[in-house]
CSV table of C-alpha atoms in Angstrom, one decimal:
chain,number,residue,atom,x,y,z
Z,1,MET,CA,13.1,-9.8,0.6
Z,2,ALA,CA,14.1,-7.8,3.6
Z,3,THR,CA,13.2,-9.4,6.9
Z,4,TYR,CA,13.4,-7.7,10.3
Z,5,THR,CA,13.8,-9.9,13.4
Z,6,ASN,CA,16.2,-8.0,15.6
Z,7,ASP,CA,15.5,-7.5,19.2
Z,8,ASP,CA,16.5,-4.4,21.0
Z,9,ASP,CA,15.3,-1.8,23.5
Z,10,THR,CA,12.5,-0.7,21.1
Z,11,ALA,CA,11.4,-4.2,20.1
Z,12,GLY,CA,8.0,-4.4,18.8
Z,13,VAL,CA,7.5,-0.8,18.4
Z,14,PRO,CA,7.7,0.6,14.8
Z,15,GLN,CA,10.2,3.6,14.9
Z,16,ALA,CA,9.4,7.0,13.2
Z,17,PRO,CA,11.9,8.1,10.5
Z,18,GLY,CA,14.4,10.7,11.4
Z,19,VAL,CA,15.4,14.0,9.8
Z,20,GLU,CA,18.0,12.0,7.7
Z,21,HIS,CA,15.1,10.6,5.8
Z,22,THR,CA,13.4,13.8,5.1
Z,23,GLU,CA,14.6,14.3,1.5
Z,24,VAL,CA,13.5,10.8,0.3
Z,25,LEU,CA,10.1,11.0,2.2
Z,26,GLU,CA,9.3,14.4,0.6
Z,27,PHE,CA,8.6,12.4,-2.6
Z,28,LEU,CA,5.4,11.1,-0.9
Z,29,GLN,CA,3.8,14.3,-1.8
Z,30,TYR,CA,3.8,13.2,-5.4
Z,31,PHE,CA,2.1,9.8,-4.9
Z,32,GLU,CA,-1.3,8.6,-3.8
Z,33,THR,CA,-0.7,6.1,-1.0
Z,34,LEU,CA,-3.2,3.3,-0.6
Z,35,PHE,CA,-3.0,0.5,1.9
Z,36,ILE,CA,-4.7,-2.9,1.3
Z,37,ILE,CA,-5.1,-4.7,4.7
Z,38,ASP,CA,-5.6,-8.5,5.0
Z,39,ASP,CA,-8.3,-8.9,7.5
Z,40,SER,CA,-8.8,-12.6,7.0
Z,41,SER,CA,-8.8,-15.2,9.6
Z,42,HIS,CA,-5.1,-15.7,8.9
Z,43,MET,CA,-4.4,-12.3,10.5
Z,44,LYS,CA,-6.0,-12.9,13.9
Z,45,ARG,CA,-2.6,-13.6,15.6
Z,46,GLN,CA,-1.0,-10.4,14.0
Z,47,TRP,CA,-4.0,-8.1,14.3
Z,48,SER,CA,-2.5,-5.9,17.1
Z,49,ASP,CA,0.8,-5.6,15.1
Z,50,VAL,CA,-1.3,-4.5,12.0
Z,51,SER,CA,-3.0,-1.7,14.0
Z,52,ALA,CA,0.2,-0.6,15.5
Z,53,LEU,CA,2.0,-0.5,12.2
Z,54,ILE,CA,-0.8,1.5,10.5
Z,55,GLN,CA,-1.0,4.0,13.3
Z,56,ALA,CA,2.8,4.4,13.1
Z,57,VAL,CA,3.0,4.7,9.3
Z,58,ALA,CA,-0.1,7.0,8.8
Z,59,PRO,CA,1.4,10.0,10.5
Z,60,VAL,CA,4.6,9.7,8.4
Z,61,CYS,CA,2.6,9.7,5.1
Z,62,LEU,CA,0.5,12.7,6.3
Z,63,LYS,CA,3.5,14.7,7.3
Z,64,TYR,CA,4.4,14.8,3.6
Z,65,ASP,CA,1.0,14.4,1.9
Z,66,GLU,CA,-1.8,16.5,3.3
Z,67,ASN,CA,-4.3,14.7,1.1
Z,68,GLY,CA,-4.2,11.7,3.6
Z,69,ILE,CA,-3.9,7.9,2.9
Z,70,ASP,CA,-6.5,5.4,1.5
Z,71,LEU,CA,-7.3,2.4,3.6
Z,72,TYR,CA,-9.0,-0.7,2.0
Z,73,PHE,CA,-9.5,-4.1,3.6
Z,74,ILE,CA,-9.9,-7.4,1.9
Z,75,ASN,CA,-13.2,-8.3,3.5
Z,76,HIS,CA,-14.4,-5.3,5.4
Z,77,ARG,CA,-16.5,-2.6,3.8
Z,78,PRO,CA,-17.6,0.8,5.1
Z,79,THR,CA,-21.2,0.9,6.5
Z,80,LEU,CA,-22.6,2.8,3.5
Z,81,TYR,CA,-21.1,0.5,0.8
Z,82,PHE,CA,-23.3,-1.8,-1.2
Z,83,PRO,CA,-22.4,-4.3,-3.9
Z,84,GLY,CA,-22.3,-2.8,-7.4
Z,85,MET,CA,-20.8,0.5,-6.2
Z,86,SER,CA,-17.5,1.7,-7.5
Z,87,VAL,CA,-14.4,0.0,-5.9
Z,88,ARG,CA,-13.5,3.5,-4.8
Z,89,LYS,CA,-16.5,3.3,-2.4
Z,90,SER,CA,-15.3,0.0,-0.8
Z,91,GLY,CA,-12.6,1.6,1.2
Z,92,TYR,CA,-11.8,4.7,3.3
Z,93,ASN,CA,-10.3,7.6,1.4
Z,94,HIS,CA,-8.1,10.5,2.4
Z,95,ILE,CA,-7.7,9.4,6.0
Z,96,GLY,CA,-6.1,12.0,8.0
Z,97,LYS,CA,-6.9,14.8,5.6
Z,98,VAL,CA,-8.5,17.9,7.3
Z,99,HIS,CA,-12.1,18.2,6.2
Z,100,SER,CA,-12.8,21.8,5.0
Z,101,ASP,CA,-16.3,21.8,6.3
Z,102,THR,CA,-15.6,20.5,9.9
Z,103,GLY,CA,-11.8,21.2,10.4
Z,104,LYS,CA,-11.7,17.6,11.6
Z,105,ARG,CA,-9.9,14.5,10.3
Z,106,ASP,CA,-10.7,10.8,10.3
Z,107,SER,CA,-8.3,8.4,12.1
Z,108,THR,CA,-7.1,4.9,11.4
Z,109,GLN,CA,-7.6,4.1,15.0
Z,110,ASN,CA,-11.3,4.7,14.7
Z,111,ILE,CA,-11.5,2.6,11.6
Z,112,PHE,CA,-9.8,-0.4,13.2
Z,113,ARG,CA,-12.2,-0.5,16.1
Z,114,ASP,CA,-14.9,-1.6,13.5
Z,115,VAL,CA,-12.9,-4.3,11.8
Z,116,LYS,CA,-12.5,-7.8,13.1
Z,117,PRO,CA,-10.4,-10.3,11.1
Z,118,GLY,CA,-12.1,-13.3,9.6
Z,119,GLY,CA,-13.0,-15.0,6.4
Z,120,LYS,CA,-10.8,-16.0,3.4
Z,121,CYS,CA,-7.9,-14.0,2.0
Z,122,LYS,CA,-8.9,-13.2,-1.6
Z,123,LEU,CA,-6.0,-10.7,-2.1
Z,124,GLY,CA,-5.8,-11.4,-5.8
Z,125,GLY,CA,-9.3,-10.4,-6.4
Z,126,ARG,CA,-9.1,-7.3,-4.3
Z,127,LEU,CA,-5.8,-6.3,-6.0
Z,128,LYS,CA,-7.5,-6.9,-9.5
Z,129,LYS,CA,-10.4,-4.4,-8.7
Z,130,ILE,CA,-8.3,-1.8,-7.2
Z,131,LEU,CA,-5.4,-1.9,-9.8
Z,132,SER,CA,-8.0,-2.1,-12.7
Z,133,TRP,CA,-9.9,0.9,-11.3
Z,134,TYR,CA,-6.6,2.9,-11.1
Z,135,ILE,CA,-5.5,2.0,-14.6
Z,136,GLU,CA,-8.9,3.2,-16.0
Z,137,GLN,CA,-8.5,6.4,-14.0
Z,138,LEU,CA,-5.0,6.8,-15.5
Z,139,LYS,CA,-6.4,6.2,-19.1
Z,140,ALA,CA,-9.0,9.0,-18.4
Z,141,ASP,CA,-6.5,11.4,-16.9
Z,142,PRO,CA,-2.8,10.6,-17.9
Z,143,GLN,CA,-1.8,13.4,-15.4
Z,144,ARG,CA,-3.1,11.3,-12.4
Z,145,PRO,CA,-0.7,11.1,-9.6
Z,146,PRO,CA,1.4,7.8,-9.4
Z,147,LEU,CA,0.0,5.2,-7.0
Z,148,ASN,CA,1.9,3.7,-4.1
Z,149,VAL,CA,0.1,0.5,-3.0
Z,150,ILE,CA,1.2,-1.1,0.3
Z,151,VAL,CA,-0.4,-4.6,1.0
Z,152,ILE,CA,-0.1,-5.8,4.6
Z,153,THR,CA,-0.8,-9.5,4.8
Z,154,ALA,CA,0.2,-12.7,6.4
Z,155,GLY,CA,0.7,-13.9,2.8
Z,156,ILE,CA,-1.5,-16.9,3.1
Z,157,THR,CA,-3.9,-16.2,0.2
Z,158,ASP,CA,-6.9,-18.1,-1.1
Z,159,ASP,CA,-6.4,-17.0,-4.8
Z,160,ASP,CA,-3.7,-16.1,-7.2
Z,161,ILE,CA,-2.0,-12.6,-6.8
Z,162,THR,CA,0.4,-12.9,-9.8
Z,163,VAL,CA,-2.3,-12.4,-12.6
Z,164,PRO,CA,-3.6,-9.0,-11.5
Z,165,LEU,CA,0.0,-7.7,-10.9
Z,166,ILE,CA,1.1,-8.9,-14.4
Z,167,GLU,CA,-2.0,-7.5,-16.0
Z,168,ALA,CA,-1.4,-4.1,-14.4
Z,169,ALA,CA,2.3,-4.1,-15.5
Z,170,ARG,CA,1.4,-4.9,-19.1
Z,171,GLU,CA,-1.3,-2.2,-19.1
Z,172,LEU,CA,1.3,0.3,-18.0
Z,173,ASP,CA,3.8,-0.8,-20.5
Z,174,ALA,CA,1.2,-0.6,-23.3
Z,175,MET,CA,0.5,3.0,-22.0
Z,176,LYS,CA,4.2,3.9,-21.8
Z,177,ALA,CA,3.5,5.3,-18.4
Z,178,PRO,CA,6.6,6.3,-16.3
Z,179,LEU,CA,8.3,3.4,-14.4
Z,180,HIS,CA,7.3,5.1,-11.1
Z,181,GLN,CA,3.6,5.3,-12.0
Z,182,LEU,CA,2.6,2.3,-9.9
Z,183,GLY,CA,4.3,0.3,-7.3
Z,184,VAL,CA,3.0,-2.6,-5.1
Z,185,MET,CA,4.7,-3.4,-1.8
Z,186,LEU,CA,3.8,-6.8,-0.5
Z,187,PHE,CA,4.5,-6.4,3.3
Z,188,GLN,CA,4.3,-9.8,5.0
Z,189,LEU,CA,3.5,-10.0,8.7
Z,190,GLY,CA,4.4,-13.3,10.3
Z,191,ASP,CA,6.7,-16.1,9.6
Z,192,ASP,CA,4.8,-18.3,7.0
Z,193,GLU,CA,7.8,-19.6,4.8
Z,194,GLU,CA,5.7,-20.7,1.8
Z,195,ALA,CA,4.1,-17.2,1.7
Z,196,ARG,CA,7.5,-15.8,1.9
Z,197,SER,CA,8.8,-17.8,-1.0
Z,198,ARG,CA,5.9,-16.7,-3.2
Z,199,PHE,CA,6.3,-13.1,-2.4
Z,200,GLU,CA,10.1,-13.4,-3.2
Z,201,HIS,CA,9.1,-15.0,-6.5
Z,202,ALA,CA,6.7,-12.0,-7.3
Z,203,ASP,CA,9.5,-9.7,-6.5
Z,204,ASP,CA,12.5,-11.3,-8.2
Z,205,GLU,CA,11.3,-13.6,-11.0
Z,206,MET,CA,7.6,-12.9,-12.0
Z,207,TRP,CA,8.2,-9.7,-14.1
Z,208,LYS,CA,11.2,-11.4,-15.9
Z,209,LYS,CA,9.1,-14.5,-17.0
Z,210,ALA,CA,6.2,-12.1,-18.0
Z,211,ASN,CA,8.6,-9.8,-19.8
Z,212,THR,CA,6.9,-6.7,-18.1
Z,213,ARG,CA,8.1,-3.8,-15.9
Z,214,ASP,CA,8.9,-4.6,-12.2
Z,215,ILE,CA,6.1,-3.1,-10.1
Z,216,VAL,CA,6.6,-5.3,-7.0
Z,217,ASP,CA,8.8,-5.1,-3.9
Z,218,THR,CA,8.6,-7.2,-0.8
Z,219,VAL,CA,9.4,-6.8,2.9
Z,220,ALA,CA,8.6,-9.0,6.0
Z,221,TRP,CA,8.2,-8.2,9.5
Z,222,ARG,CA,7.8,-11.1,12.1
Z,223,GLY,CA,5.9,-8.8,14.4
Z,224,TRP,CA,6.3,-8.2,18.1
Z,225,PRO,CA,8.8,-8.6,19.7
Z,226,ALA,CA,10.9,-8.2,16.5
Z,227,GLY,CA,12.3,-4.7,16.1
Z,228,PHE,CA,11.2,-2.4,13.1
Z,229,GLY,CA,13.5,0.6,12.8
Z,230,SER,CA,13.3,4.0,11.0
Z,231,ASP,CA,15.1,2.6,7.8
Z,232,ASP,CA,12.5,-0.2,7.8
Z,233,MET,CA,9.7,2.3,8.2
Z,234,VAL,CA,11.0,4.3,5.2
Z,235,LYS,CA,11.1,1.3,3.0
Z,236,ALA,CA,7.6,0.3,4.0
Z,237,VAL,CA,6.1,3.8,3.5
Z,238,LEU,CA,7.7,4.3,0.1
Z,239,GLY,CA,6.8,0.7,-1.0
Z,240,ALA,CA,7.8,-0.5,-4.4
Z,241,VAL,CA,8.0,3.0,-5.8
Z,242,SER,CA,11.3,3.4,-4.0
Z,243,LYS,CA,12.8,1.0,-6.6
Z,244,LYS,CA,12.2,3.7,-9.3
Z,245,MET,CA,13.1,6.8,-7.2
Z,246,ASP,CA,16.3,7.6,-9.0
Z,247,GLY,CA,14.7,7.6,-12.3
Z,248,ALA,CA,11.6,9.6,-10.9
Z,249,LYS,CA,13.6,12.4,-9.3
Z,250,PRO,CA,14.5,14.3,-12.6
Z,251,ALA,CA,10.7,14.2,-13.5
Z,252,LEU,CA,9.4,15.3,-10.1
Z,253,VAL,CA,12.0,17.4,-8.4
Z,254,GLY,CA,10.8,21.1,-8.5
Z,255,THR,CA,7.4,20.4,-9.8
Z,256,VAL,CA,4.1,21.2,-8.2
Z,257,PRO,CA,2.5,18.1,-6.7
Z,258,PRO,CA,-0.4,16.9,-8.9
Z,259,GLU,CA,-3.9,17.8,-7.8
Z,260,ARG,CA,-6.0,15.0,-6.6
Z,261,ARG,CA,-9.1,14.7,-9.0
Z,262,GLU,CA,-11.7,12.0,-8.4
Z,263,THR,CA,-13.7,10.8,-11.4
Z,264,THR,CA,-16.9,8.9,-11.7
Z,265,ILE,CA,-15.3,5.7,-13.1
């Protein structure tokens, strides 16, 4: 797990990637990027860091993917969501994409104004529903774009996160999906050492013991005033799919980015 704690002149301000990162970031156009934000009570101390991080990351994603990012919270739901609806309705989709009818775009800043951290962190349950939804989408449409999931959390969870990750990896193995089809970045904010240890296990050991592909990567940022440079931003934005980038390049370079097609699943 990479940890960023350095203090410098830009301490506490996530730095945008430079031109030297353009080539690798262009691969974002081939992926769907979905953020899962921990809005539990454990995040109250880091909530301003979460907002600053998302507002720094979102423009980077949008620069290379005009379809926008998807933003989901562990506890918060959009106003028009009701229990029993598709998990796809439980978050904010295509944030930053220009709406053809209005010419306007939604913003992460407006969404964050309505979200207040509180409650438990059932990250495992949220991961299971979202990853299961994606797997079903992929079965219905094998040409669906790869998914880049970035989880921003304190890592202090109230349920098990390993089971849904292993289940998703096994499903992908059974489907013989490309190794870059799904990646889950566990981005820890804060300094909880027990959480850090669990995430490191998920990154380094879990897939070996389960005998599955590795879909997890981890990164940690202690938050303000620790620095978060442009190289760190690239790792955060590309998430766990960056591990498979070398293998993905021959399959993606020169191809037309896949069309985003929503289904009724």
